[in-house]
mmCIF file with all atom_site columns, C-alpha atoms in Angstrom:
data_model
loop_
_atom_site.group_PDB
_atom_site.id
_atom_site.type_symbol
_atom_site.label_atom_id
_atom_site.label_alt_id
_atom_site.label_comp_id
_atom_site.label_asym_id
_atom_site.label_entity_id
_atom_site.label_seq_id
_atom_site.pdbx_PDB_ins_code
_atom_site.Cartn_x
_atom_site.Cartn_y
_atom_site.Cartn_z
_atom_site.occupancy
_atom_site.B_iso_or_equiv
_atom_site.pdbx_formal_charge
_atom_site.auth_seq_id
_atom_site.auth_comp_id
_atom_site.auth_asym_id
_atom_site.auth_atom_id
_atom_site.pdbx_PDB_model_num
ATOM 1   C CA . UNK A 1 1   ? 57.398 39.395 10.126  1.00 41.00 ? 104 UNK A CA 1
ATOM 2   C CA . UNK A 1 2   ? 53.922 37.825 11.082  1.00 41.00 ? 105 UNK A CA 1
ATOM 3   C CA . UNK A 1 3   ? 51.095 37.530 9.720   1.00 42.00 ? 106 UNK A CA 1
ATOM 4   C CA . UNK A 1 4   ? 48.560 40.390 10.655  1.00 41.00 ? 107 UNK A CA 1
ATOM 5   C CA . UNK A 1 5   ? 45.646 38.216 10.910  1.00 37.00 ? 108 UNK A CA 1
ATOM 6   C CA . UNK A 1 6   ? 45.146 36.035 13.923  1.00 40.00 ? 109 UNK A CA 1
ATOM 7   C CA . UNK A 1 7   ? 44.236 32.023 12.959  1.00 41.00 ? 110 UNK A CA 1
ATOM 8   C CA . UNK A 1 8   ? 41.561 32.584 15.138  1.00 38.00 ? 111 UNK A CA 1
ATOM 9   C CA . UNK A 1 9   ? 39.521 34.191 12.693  1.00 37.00 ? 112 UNK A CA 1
ATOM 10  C CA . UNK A 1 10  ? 39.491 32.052 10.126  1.00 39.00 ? 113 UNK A CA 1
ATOM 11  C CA . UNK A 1 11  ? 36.832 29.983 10.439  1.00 40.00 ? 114 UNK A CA 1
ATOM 12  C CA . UNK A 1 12  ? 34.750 33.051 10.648  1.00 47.00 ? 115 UNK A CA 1
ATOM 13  C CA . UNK A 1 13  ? 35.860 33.780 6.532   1.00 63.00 ? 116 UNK A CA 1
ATOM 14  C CA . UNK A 1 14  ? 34.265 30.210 5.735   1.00 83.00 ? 117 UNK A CA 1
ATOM 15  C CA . UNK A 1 15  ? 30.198 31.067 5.475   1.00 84.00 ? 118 UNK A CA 1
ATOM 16  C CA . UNK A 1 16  ? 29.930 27.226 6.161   1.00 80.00 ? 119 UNK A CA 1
ATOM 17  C CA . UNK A 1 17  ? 31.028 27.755 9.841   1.00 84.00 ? 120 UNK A CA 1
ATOM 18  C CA . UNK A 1 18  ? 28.647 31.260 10.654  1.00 89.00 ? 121 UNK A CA 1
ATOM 19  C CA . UNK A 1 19  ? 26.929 31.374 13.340  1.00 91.00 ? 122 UNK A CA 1
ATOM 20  C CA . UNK A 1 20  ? 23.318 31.844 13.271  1.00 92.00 ? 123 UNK A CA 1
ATOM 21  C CA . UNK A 1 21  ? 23.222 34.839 14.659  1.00 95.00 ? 124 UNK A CA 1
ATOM 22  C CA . UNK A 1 22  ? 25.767 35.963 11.932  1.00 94.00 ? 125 UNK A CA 1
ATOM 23  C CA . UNK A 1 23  ? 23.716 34.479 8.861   1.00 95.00 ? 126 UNK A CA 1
ATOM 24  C CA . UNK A 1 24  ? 20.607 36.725 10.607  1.00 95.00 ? 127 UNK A CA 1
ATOM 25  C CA . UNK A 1 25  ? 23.217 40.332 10.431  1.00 95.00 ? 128 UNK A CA 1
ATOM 26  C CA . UNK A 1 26  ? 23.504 38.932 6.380   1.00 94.00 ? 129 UNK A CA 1
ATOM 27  C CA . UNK A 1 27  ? 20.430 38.317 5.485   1.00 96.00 ? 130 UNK A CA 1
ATOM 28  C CA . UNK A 1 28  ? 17.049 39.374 5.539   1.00 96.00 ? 131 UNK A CA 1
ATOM 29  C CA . UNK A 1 29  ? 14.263 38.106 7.562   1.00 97.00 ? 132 UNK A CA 1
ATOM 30  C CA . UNK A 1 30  ? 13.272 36.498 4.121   1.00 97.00 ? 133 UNK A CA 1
ATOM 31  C CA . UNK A 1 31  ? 16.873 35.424 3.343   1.00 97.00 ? 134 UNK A CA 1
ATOM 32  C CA . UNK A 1 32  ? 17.391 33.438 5.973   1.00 97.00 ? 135 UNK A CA 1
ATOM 33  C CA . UNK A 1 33  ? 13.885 31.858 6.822   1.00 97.00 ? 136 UNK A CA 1
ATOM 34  C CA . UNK A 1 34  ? 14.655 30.294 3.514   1.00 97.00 ? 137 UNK A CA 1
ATOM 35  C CA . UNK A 1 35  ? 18.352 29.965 2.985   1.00 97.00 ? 138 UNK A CA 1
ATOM 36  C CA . UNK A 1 36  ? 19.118 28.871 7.010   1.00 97.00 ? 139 UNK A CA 1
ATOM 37  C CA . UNK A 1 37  ? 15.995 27.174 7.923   1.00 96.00 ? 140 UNK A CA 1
ATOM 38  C CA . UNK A 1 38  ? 14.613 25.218 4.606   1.00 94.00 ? 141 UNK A CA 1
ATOM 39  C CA . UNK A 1 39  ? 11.552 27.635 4.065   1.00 94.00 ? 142 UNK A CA 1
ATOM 40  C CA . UNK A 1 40  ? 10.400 27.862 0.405   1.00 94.00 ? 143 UNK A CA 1
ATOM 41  C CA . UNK A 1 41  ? 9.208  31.038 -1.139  1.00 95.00 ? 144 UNK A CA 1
ATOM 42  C CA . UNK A 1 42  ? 5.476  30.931 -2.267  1.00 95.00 ? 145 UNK A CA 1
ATOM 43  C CA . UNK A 1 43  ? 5.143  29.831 -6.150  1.00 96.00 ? 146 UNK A CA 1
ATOM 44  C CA . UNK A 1 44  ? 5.371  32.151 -9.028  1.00 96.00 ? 147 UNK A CA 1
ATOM 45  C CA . UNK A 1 45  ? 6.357  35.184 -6.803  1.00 95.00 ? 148 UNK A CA 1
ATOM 46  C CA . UNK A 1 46  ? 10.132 34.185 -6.825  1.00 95.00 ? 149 UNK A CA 1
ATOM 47  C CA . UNK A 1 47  ? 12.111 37.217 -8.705  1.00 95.00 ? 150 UNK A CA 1
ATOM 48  C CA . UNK A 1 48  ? 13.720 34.548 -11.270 1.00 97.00 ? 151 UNK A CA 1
ATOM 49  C CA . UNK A 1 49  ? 10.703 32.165 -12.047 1.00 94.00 ? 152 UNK A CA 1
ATOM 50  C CA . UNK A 1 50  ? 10.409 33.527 -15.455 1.00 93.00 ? 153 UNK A CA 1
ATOM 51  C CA . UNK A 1 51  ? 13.665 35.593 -16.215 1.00 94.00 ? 154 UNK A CA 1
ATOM 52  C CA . UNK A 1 52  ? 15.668 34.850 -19.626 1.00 94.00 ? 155 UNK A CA 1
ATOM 53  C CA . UNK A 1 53  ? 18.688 36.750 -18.560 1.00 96.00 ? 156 UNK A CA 1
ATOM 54  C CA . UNK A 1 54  ? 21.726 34.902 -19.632 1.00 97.00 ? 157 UNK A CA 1
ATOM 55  C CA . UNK A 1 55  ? 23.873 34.962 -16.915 1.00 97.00 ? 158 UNK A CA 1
ATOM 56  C CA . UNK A 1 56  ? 25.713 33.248 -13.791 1.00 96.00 ? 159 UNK A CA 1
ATOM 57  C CA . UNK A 1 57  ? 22.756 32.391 -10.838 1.00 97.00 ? 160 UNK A CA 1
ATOM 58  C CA . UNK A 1 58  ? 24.915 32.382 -7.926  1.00 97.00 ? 161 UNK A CA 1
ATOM 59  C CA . UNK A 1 59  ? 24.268 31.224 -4.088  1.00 97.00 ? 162 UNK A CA 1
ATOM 60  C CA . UNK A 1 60  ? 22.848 34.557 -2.238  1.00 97.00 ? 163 UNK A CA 1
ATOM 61  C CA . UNK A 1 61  ? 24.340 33.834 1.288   1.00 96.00 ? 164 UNK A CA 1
ATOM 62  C CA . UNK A 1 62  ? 27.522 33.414 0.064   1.00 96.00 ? 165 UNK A CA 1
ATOM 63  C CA . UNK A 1 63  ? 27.833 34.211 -3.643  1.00 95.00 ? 166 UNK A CA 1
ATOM 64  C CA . UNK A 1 64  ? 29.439 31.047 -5.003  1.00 95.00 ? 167 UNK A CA 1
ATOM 65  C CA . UNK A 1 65  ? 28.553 30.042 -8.845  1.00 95.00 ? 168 UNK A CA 1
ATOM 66  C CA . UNK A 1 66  ? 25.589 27.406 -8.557  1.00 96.00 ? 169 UNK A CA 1
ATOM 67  C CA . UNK A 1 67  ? 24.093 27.374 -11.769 1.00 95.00 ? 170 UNK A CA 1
ATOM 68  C CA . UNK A 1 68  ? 24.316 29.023 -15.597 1.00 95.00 ? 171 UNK A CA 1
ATOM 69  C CA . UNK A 1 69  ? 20.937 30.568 -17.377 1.00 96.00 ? 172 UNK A CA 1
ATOM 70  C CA . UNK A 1 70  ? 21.519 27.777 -20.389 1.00 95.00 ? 173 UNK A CA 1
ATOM 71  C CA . UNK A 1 71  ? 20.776 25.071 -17.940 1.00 95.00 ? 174 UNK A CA 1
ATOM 72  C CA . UNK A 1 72  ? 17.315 26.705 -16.831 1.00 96.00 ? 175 UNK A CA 1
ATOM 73  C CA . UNK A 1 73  ? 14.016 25.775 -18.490 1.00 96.00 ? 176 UNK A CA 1
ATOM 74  C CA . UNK A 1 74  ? 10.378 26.106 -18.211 1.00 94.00 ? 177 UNK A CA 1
ATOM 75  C CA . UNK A 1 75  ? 8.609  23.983 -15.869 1.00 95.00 ? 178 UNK A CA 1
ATOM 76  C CA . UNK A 1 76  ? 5.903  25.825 -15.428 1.00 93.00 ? 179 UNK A CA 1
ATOM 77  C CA . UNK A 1 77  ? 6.296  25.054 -11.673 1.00 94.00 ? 180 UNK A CA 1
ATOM 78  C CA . UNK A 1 78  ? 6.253  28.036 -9.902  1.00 95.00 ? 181 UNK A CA 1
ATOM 79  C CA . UNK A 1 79  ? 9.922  28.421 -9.337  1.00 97.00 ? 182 UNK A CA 1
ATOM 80  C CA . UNK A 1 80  ? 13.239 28.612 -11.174 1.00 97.00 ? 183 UNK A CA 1
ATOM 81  C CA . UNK A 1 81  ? 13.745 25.145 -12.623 1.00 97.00 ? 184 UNK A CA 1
ATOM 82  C CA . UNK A 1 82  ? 17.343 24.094 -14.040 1.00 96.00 ? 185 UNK A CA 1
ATOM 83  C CA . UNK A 1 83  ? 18.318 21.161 -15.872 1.00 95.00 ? 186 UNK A CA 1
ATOM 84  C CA . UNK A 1 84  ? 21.976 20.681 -14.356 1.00 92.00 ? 187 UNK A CA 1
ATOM 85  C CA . UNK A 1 85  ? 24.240 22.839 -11.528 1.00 86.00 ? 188 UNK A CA 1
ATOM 86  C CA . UNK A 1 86  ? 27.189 24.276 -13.075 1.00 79.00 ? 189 UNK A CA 1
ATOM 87  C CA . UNK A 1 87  ? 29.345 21.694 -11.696 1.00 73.00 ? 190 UNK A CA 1
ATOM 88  C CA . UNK A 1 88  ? 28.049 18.775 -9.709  1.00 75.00 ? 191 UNK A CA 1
ATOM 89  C CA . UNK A 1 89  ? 30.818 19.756 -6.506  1.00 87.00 ? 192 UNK A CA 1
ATOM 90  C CA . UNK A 1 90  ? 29.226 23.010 -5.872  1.00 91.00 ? 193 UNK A CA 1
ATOM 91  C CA . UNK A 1 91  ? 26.045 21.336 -4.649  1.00 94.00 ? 194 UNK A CA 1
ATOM 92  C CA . UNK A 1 92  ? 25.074 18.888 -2.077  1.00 93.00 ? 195 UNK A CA 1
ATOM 93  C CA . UNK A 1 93  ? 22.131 16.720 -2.426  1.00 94.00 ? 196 UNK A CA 1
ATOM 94  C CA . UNK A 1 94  ? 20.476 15.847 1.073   1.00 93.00 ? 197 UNK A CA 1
ATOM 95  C CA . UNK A 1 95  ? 17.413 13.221 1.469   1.00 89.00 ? 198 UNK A CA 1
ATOM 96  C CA . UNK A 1 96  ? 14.423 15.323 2.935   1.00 84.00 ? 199 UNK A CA 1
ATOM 97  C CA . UNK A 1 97  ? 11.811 12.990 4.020   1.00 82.00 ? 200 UNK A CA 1
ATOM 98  C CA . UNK A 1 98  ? 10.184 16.021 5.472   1.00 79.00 ? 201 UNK A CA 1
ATOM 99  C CA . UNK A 1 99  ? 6.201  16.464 4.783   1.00 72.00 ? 202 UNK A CA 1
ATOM 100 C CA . UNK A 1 100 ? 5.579  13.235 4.424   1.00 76.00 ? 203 UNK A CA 1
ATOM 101 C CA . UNK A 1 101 ? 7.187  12.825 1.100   1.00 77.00 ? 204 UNK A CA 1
ATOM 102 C CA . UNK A 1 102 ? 10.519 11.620 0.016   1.00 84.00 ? 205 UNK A CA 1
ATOM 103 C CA . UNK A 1 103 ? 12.822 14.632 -2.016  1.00 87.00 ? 206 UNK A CA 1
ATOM 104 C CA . UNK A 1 104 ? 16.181 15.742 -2.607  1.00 93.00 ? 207 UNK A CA 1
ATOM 105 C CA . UNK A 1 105 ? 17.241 18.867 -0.532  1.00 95.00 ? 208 UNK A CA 1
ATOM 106 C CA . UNK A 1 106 ? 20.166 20.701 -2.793  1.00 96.00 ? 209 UNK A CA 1
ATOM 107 C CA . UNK A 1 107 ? 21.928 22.568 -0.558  1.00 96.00 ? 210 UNK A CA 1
ATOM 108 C CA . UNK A 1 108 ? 25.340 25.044 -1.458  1.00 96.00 ? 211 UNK A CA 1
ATOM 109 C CA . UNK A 1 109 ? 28.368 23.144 -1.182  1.00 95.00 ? 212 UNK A CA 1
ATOM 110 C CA . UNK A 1 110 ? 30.044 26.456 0.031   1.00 95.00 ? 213 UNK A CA 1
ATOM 111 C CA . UNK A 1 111 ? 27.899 27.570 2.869   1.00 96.00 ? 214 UNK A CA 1
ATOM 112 C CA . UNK A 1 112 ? 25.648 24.484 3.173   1.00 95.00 ? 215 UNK A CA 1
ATOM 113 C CA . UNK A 1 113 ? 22.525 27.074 2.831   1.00 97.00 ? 216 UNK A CA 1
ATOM 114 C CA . UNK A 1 114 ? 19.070 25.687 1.437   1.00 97.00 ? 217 UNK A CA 1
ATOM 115 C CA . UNK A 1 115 ? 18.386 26.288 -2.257  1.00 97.00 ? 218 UNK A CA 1
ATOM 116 C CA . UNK A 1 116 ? 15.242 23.608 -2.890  1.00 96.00 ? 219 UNK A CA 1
ATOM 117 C CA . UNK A 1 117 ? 15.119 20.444 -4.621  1.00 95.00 ? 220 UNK A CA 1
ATOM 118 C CA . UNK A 1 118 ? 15.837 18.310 -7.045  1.00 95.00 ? 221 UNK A CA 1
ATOM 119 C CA . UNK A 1 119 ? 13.227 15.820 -8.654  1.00 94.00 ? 222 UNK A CA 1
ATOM 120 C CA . UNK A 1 120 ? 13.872 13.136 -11.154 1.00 92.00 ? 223 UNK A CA 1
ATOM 121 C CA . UNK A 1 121 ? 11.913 11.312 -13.854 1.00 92.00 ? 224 UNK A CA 1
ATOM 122 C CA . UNK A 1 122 ? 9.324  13.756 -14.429 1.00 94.00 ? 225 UNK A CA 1
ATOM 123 C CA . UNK A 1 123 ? 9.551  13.854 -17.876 1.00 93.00 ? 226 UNK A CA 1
ATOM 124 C CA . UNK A 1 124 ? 10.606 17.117 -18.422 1.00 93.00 ? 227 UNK A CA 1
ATOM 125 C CA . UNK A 1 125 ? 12.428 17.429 -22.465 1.00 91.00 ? 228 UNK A CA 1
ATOM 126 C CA . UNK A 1 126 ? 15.790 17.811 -21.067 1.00 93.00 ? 229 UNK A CA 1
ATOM 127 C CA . UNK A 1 127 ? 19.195 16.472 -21.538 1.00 93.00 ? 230 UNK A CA 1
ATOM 128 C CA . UNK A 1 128 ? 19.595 14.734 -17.502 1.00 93.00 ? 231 UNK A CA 1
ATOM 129 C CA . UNK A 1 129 ? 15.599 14.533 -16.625 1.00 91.00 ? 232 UNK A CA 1
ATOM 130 C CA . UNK A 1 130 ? 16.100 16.255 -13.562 1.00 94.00 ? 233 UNK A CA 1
ATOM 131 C CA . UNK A 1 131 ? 14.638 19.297 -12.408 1.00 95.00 ? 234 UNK A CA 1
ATOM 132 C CA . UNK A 1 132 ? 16.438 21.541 -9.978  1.00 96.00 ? 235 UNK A CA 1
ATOM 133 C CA . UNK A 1 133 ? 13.424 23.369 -8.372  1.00 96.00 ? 236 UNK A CA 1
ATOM 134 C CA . UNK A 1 134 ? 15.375 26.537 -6.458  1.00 97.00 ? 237 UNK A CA 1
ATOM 135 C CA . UNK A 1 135 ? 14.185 29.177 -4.540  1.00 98.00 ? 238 UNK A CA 1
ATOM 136 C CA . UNK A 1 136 ? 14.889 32.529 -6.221  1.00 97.00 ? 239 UNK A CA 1
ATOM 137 C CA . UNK A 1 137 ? 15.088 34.035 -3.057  1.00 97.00 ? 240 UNK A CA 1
ATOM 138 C CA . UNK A 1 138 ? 17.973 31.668 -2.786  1.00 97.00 ? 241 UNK A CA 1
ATOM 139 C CA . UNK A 1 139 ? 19.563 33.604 -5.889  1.00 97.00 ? 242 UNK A CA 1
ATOM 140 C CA . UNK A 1 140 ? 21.283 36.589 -6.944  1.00 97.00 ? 243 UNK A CA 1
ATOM 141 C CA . UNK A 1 141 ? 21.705 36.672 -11.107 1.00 97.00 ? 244 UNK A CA 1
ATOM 142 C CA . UNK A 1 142 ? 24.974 37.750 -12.084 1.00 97.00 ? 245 UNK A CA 1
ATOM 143 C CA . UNK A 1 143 ? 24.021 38.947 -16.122 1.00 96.00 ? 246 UNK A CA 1
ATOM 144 C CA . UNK A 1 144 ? 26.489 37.852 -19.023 1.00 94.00 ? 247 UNK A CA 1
ATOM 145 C CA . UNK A 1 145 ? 28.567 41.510 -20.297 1.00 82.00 ? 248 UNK A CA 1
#
């Protein structure tokens, strides 16, 4: 017996090896200007800036487990703000010296899509003083049963 599915097609079930064209058939316009090409979503319009849902915030190109509603806070910055990712290997941070400013680009370890960035030392009342600042559009809430 053999196996029914050809190797070649394997990369194509790893969302880190897409093509672009492929990421655009995904996701929308929106999606992807954000997720694919490092565009943030204009503050305090993001679905999840103020939600209290307990749940599971998972990666919306791919739908791997990013972050948990406990670690999310109030920041009063426009967009979802977390405290810690649900495990430090399902993130990547990035330098971005982009803009003219130095930052932390937080990418998903599973797909390598853009999710925002992380800032440290602001003084936030939180247990790691870091402040995940993520695109909700980057986002799909998975609610607790």
């Amino acid at each position: 017996m053999t196996d029914s599915t050809p190797e070649s097609t394997a990369p194509a079930t790893n969302p880190a090896n897409l093509t672009d064209e492929e990421w655009k058939q995904r996701l929308t316009p929106a999606e992807y200007r954000v997720l694919r090409q490092a565009g943030t979503e204009a503050p305090f319009t993001g679905e999840y800036t103020d939600t209290k849902t307990v749940g599971v915030y998972r990666c919306r190109a791919c739908d791997a487990e990013l972050f948990r509603s406990e670690q999310k806070f109030e920041s009063h910055c426009g967009w979802p703000s977390f405290f810690s990712p649900l495990a430090g290997d399902k993130i990547i941070e990035v330098e971005d010296n982009s803009l003219g400013m130095k930052r932390v680009e937080v990418l998903c370890a599973n797909c390598r899509s853009h999710l925002g960035h992380v800032f440290a030392g602001e003084g936030y009342d939180t247990p790691t003083d870091l402040r995940y600042c993520i695109n909700s559009i980057s986002l799909k809430l998975e609610p607790a049963e």
